[in-house]
CSV table of C-alpha atoms and ligand atoms in Angstrom, one decimal:
chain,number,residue,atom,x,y,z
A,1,UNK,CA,81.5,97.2,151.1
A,2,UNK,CA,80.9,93.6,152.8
A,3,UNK,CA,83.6,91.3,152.4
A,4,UNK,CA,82.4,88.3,151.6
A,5,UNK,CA,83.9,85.3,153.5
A,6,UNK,CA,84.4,81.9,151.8
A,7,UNK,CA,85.6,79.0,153.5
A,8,UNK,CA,87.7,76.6,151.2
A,9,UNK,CA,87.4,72.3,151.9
A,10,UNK,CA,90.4,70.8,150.8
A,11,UNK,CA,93.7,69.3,150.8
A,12,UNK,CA,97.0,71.3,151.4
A,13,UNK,CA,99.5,69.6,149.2
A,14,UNK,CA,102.3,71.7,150.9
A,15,UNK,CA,104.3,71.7,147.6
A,16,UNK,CA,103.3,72.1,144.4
A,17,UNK,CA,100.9,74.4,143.9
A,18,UNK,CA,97.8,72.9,143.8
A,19,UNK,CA,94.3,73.0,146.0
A,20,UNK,CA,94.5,75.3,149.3
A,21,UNK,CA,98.1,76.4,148.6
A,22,UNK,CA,96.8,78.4,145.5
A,23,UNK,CA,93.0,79.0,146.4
A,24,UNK,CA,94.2,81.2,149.1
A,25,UNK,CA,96.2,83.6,147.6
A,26,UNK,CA,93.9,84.1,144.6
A,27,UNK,CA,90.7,84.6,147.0
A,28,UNK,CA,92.5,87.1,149.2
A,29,UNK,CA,94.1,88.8,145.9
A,30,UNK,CA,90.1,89.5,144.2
A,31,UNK,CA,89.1,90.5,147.7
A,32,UNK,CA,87.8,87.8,149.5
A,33,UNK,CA,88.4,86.8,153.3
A,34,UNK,CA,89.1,83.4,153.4
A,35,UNK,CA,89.1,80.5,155.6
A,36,UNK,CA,90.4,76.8,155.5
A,37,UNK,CA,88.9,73.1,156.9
A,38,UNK,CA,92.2,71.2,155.2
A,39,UNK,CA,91.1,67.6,154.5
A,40,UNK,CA,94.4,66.1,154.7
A,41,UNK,CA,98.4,67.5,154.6
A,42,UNK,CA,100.2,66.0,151.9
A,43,UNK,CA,104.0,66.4,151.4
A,44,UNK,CA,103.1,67.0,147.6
A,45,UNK,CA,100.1,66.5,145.2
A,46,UNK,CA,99.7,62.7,144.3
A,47,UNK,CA,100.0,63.0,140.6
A,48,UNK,CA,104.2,63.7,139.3
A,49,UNK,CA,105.6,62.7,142.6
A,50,UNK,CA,106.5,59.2,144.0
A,51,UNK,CA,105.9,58.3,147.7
A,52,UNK,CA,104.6,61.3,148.7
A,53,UNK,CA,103.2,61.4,152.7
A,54,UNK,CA,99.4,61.6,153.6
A,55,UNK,CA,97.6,62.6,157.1
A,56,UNK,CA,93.9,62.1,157.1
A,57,UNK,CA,92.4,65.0,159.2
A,58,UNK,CA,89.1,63.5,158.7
A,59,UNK,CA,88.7,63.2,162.5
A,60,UNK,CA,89.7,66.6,163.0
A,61,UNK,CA,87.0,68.4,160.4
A,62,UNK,CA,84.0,67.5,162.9
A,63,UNK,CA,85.7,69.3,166.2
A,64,UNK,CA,86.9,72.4,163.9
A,65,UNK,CA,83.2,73.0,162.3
A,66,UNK,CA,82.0,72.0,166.0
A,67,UNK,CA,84.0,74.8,167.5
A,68,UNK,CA,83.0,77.5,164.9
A,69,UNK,CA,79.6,76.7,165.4
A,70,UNK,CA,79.5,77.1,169.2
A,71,UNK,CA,81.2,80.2,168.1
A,72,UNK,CA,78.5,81.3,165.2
A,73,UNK,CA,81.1,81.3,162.8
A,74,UNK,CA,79.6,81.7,159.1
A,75,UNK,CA,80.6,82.0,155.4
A,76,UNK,CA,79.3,83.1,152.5
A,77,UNK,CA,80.2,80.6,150.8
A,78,UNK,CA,81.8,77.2,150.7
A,79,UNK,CA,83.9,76.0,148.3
A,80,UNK,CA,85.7,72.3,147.8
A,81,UNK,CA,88.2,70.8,146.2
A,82,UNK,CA,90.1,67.3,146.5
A,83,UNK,CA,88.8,64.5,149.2
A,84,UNK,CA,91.4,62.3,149.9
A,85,UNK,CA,88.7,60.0,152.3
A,86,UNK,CA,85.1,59.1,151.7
A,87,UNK,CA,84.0,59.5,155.4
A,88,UNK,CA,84.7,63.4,154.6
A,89,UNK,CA,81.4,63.6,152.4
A,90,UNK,CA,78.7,62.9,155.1
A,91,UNK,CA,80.7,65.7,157.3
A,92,UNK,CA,80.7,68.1,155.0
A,93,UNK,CA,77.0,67.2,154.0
A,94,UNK,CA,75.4,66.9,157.1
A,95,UNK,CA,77.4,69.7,158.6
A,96,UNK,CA,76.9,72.8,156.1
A,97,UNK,CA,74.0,74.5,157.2
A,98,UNK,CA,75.4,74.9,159.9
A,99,UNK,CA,78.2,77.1,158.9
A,100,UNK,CA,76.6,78.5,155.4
A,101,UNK,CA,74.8,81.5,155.6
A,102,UNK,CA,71.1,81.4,154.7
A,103,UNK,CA,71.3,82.5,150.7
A,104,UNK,CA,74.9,81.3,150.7
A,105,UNK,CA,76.7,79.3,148.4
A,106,UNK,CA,77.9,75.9,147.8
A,107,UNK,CA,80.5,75.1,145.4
A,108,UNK,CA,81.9,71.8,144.7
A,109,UNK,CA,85.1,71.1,142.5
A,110,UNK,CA,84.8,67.2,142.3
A,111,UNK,CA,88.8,67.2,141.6
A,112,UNK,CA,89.6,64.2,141.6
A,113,UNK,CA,90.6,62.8,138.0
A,114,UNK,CA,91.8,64.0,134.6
A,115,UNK,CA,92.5,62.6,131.1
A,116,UNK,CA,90.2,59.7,131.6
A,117,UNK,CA,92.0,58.6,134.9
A,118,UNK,CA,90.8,58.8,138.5
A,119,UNK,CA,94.0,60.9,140.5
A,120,UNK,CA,96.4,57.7,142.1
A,121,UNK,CA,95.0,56.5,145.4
A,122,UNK,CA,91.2,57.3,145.0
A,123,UNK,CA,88.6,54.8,144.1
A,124,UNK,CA,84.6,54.6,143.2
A,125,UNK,CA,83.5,55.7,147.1
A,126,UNK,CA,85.2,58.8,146.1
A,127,UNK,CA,83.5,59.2,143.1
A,128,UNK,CA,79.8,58.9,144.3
A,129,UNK,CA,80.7,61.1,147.7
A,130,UNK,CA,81.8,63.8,144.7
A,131,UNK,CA,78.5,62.5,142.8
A,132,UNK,CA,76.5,63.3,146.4
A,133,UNK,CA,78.1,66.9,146.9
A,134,UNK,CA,77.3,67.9,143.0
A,135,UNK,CA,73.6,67.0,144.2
A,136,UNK,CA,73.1,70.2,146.8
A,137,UNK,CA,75.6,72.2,145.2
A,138,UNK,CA,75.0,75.8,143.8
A,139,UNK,CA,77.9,75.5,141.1
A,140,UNK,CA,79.9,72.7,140.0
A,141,UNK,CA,83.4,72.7,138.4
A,142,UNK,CA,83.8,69.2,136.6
A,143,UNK,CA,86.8,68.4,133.9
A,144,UNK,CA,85.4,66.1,131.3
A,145,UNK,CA,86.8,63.0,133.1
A,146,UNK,CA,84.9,63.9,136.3
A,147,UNK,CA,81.8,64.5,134.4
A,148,UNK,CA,82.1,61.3,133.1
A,149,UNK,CA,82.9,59.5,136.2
A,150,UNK,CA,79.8,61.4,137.6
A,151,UNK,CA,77.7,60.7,135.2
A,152,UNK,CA,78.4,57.5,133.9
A,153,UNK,CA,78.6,58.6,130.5
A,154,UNK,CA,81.5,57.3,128.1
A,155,UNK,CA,84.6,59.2,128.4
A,156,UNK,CA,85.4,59.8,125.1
A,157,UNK,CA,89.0,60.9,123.8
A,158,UNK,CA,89.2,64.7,123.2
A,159,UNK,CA,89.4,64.2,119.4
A,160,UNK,CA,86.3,62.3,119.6
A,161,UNK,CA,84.3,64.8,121.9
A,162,UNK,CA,81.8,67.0,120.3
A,163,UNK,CA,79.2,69.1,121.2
A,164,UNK,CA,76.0,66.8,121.3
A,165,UNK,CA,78.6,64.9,123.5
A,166,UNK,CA,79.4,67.9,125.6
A,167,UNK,CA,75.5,68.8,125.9
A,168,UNK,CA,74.5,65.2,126.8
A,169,UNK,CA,76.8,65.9,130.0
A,170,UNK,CA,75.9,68.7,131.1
A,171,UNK,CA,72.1,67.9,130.8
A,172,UNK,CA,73.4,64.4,133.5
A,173,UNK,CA,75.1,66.4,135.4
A,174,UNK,CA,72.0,68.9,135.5
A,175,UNK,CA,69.7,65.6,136.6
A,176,UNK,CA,72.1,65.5,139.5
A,177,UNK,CA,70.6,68.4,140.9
A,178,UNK,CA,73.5,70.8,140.2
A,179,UNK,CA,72.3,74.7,139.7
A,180,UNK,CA,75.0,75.7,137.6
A,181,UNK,CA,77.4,73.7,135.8
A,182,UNK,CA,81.1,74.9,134.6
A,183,UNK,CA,82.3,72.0,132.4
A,184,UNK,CA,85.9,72.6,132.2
A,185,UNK,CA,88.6,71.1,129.5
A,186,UNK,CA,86.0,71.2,127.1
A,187,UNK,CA,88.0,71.2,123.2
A,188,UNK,CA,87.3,72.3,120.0
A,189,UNK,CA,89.8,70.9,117.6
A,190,UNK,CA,93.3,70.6,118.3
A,191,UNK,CA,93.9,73.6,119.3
A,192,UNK,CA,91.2,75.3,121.3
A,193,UNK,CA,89.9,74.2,124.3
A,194,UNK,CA,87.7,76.2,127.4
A,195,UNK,CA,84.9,75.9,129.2
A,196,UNK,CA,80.9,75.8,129.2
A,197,UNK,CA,78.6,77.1,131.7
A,198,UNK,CA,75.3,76.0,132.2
A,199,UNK,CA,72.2,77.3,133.9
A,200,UNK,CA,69.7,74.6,132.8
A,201,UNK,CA,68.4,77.0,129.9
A,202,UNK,CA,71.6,78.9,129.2
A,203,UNK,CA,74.6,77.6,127.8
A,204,UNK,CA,77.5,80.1,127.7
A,205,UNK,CA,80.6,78.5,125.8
A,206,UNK,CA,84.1,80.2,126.2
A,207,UNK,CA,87.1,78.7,124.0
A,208,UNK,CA,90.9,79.8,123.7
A,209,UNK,CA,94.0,78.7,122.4
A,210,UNK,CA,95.1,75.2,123.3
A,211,UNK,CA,99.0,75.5,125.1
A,212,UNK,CA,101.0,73.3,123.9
A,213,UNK,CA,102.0,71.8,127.8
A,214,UNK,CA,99.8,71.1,130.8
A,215,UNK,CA,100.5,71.4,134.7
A,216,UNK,CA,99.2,70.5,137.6
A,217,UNK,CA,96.8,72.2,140.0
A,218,UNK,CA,95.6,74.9,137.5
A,219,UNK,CA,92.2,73.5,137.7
A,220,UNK,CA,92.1,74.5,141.1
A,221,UNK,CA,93.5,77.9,140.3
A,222,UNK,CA,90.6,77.9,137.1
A,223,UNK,CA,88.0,77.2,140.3
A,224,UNK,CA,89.9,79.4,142.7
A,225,UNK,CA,89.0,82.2,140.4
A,226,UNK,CA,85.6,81.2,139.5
A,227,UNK,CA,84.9,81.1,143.1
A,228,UNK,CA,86.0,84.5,143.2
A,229,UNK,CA,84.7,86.3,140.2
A,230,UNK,CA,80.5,84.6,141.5
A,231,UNK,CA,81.0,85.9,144.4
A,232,UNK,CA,82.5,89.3,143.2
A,233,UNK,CA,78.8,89.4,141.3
A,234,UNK,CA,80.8,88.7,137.7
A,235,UNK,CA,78.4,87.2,135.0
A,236,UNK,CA,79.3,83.6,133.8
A,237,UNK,CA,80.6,85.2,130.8
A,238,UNK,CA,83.2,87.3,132.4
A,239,UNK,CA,84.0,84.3,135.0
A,240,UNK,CA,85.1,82.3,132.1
A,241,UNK,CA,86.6,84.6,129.9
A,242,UNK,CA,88.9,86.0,133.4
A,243,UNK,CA,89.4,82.4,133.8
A,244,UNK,CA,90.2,80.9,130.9
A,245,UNK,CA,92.8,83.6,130.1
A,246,UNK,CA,94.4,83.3,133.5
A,247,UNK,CA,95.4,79.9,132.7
A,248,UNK,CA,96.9,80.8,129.5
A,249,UNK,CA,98.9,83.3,130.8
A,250,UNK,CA,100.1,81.5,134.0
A,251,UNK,CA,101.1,78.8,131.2
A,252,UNK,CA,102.6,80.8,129.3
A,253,UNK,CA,104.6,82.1,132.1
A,254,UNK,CA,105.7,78.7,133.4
A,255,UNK,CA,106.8,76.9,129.7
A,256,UNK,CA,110.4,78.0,129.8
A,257,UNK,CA,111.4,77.1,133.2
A,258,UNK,CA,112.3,73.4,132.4
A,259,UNK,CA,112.6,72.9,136.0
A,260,UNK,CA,109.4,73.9,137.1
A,261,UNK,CA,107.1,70.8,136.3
A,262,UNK,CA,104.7,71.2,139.0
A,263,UNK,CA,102.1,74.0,139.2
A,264,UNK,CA,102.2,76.9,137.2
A,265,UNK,CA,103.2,80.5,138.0
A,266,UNK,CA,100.3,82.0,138.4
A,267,UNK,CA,102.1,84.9,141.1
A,268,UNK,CA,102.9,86.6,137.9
A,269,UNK,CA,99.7,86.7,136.4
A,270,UNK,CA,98.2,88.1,139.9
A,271,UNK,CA,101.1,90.5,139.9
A,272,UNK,CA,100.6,91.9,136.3
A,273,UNK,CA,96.6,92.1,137.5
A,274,UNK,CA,97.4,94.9,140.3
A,275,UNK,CA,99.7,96.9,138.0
B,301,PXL,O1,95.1,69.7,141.6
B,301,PXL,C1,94.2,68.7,142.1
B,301,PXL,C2,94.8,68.0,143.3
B,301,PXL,C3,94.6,68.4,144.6
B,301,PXL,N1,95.2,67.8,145.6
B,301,PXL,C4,95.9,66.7,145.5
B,301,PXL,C5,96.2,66.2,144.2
B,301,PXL,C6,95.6,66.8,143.1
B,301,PXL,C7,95.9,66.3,141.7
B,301,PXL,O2,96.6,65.5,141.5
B,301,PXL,O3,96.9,65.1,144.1
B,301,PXL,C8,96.5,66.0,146.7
């Protein structure tokens, strides 16, 4: 069987588990080759930790998809994640099909805010280059918050969202130009809360128990595996499902280790997957 090769834009927080540092070993572990155009290296993610250091690689991206392409270097797909500088947009944009396959897809995870908040240091530029990418992208991955951001519709508290209000955004996010949507952090209640996928007819909704504690990065492990499960031919339904309970799990895993208030451990999840 082909292996199918993704390349993954984004940051590499190099503690915390969050963006490249889990993406990779959850594409390799469902059987993806992967590859990585790191848009900066940060000592940490931004949100938990004070003073954390930054290098901008923005310079760099241009001579690494440069050299692949004298090289023919392809993927099947490319997927991104956190932006941490607004010139990065227009490189990724205007570089793509150039290092996409024909038929191969785009996937943007606009990470960039959550409960209502844009993530510390970003601004509005990074909010319309997100807006841009959702334009031309074959999935999208929104939370709520970046939805709304997107959009410009009304973030609204979770105990205030419903579904005409989770409908009305996925039908903006649709006039972006997105082909699928995967609105993530969606609730029901107080104690349920998934996702919805959207195909511009179909809307398939996937809810599970709320945890009582939330961490860091698992919205880019939620992606990670999305990203997998599409290209591993899954049908939305599955993808969410796998997804959704993967996040419990690697919760559920984490909530006794007082110390660990950073990423979840989703190794042990992967681990109990192979067994
Ligand atoms: O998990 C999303 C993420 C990725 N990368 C960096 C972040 C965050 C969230 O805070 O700060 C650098």
């Amino acid at each position: 069987m082909e292996t199918k090769k993704v390349l993954t834009i984004q940051d590499i927080s190099c503690y915390g588990q969050c963006s490249t540092t889990v993406a990779l070993p959850i594409l390799s572990h469902y059987g993806i080759e992967t590859a990585i155009l790191p848009s900066a290296i940060l000592s940490t993610h931004t949100s938990g930790f004070e003073n954390f250091t930054f290098l901008d690689l923005t310079d760099e991206m241009q001579k690494i998809i440069d050299h692949w392409f004298t090289n023919h270097i392809e993927f099947d797909c490319i997927y991104t994640g956190y932006i941490g500088n607004r010139k990065q947009f227009d490189i990724i944009l205007n570089n793509k099909h150039k290092i996409l396959k024909d038929g191969g897809l785009f996937i943007v995870d606009p990470a960039m805010a959550d409960n209502g908040k844009l993530y510390p240091g970003l601004d509005d530029f990074i909010v319309l280059g997100m807006r841009k990418m959702c334009m031309y992208a074959d999935y999208i991955i929104p939370n709520v918050t970046e939805a709304s951001f997107m959009t410009g519709v009304e973030y609204k508290d979770p105990k205030d969202q419903t579904t005409e209000y989770y409908n009305n955004l996925l039908q903006e996010l649709y006039k972006l130009g997105a082909k699928n949507i995967i609105l993530t952090g969606v609730v029901d209640g107080e104690d349920t809360i998934g996702a919805i996928g959207f195909d511009g007819i179909t809307r398939t909704t996937v809810l599970t128990e709320k945890m009582p504690k939330s961490y860091h990065g698992t919205g880019d492990i939620f992606s990670s595996i999305i990203v997998a499960d599409i290209l591993n031919g899954k049908s939305m339904k599955e993808t969410l499902h796998h997804a959704t309970d993967f996040i419990i799990d690697s919760i559920d895993q984490t909530m006794d280790d007082e110390k660990h208030e950073y990423g979840v451990k989703f190794e042990q999840i992967l681990k109990s997957e192979s067994e």
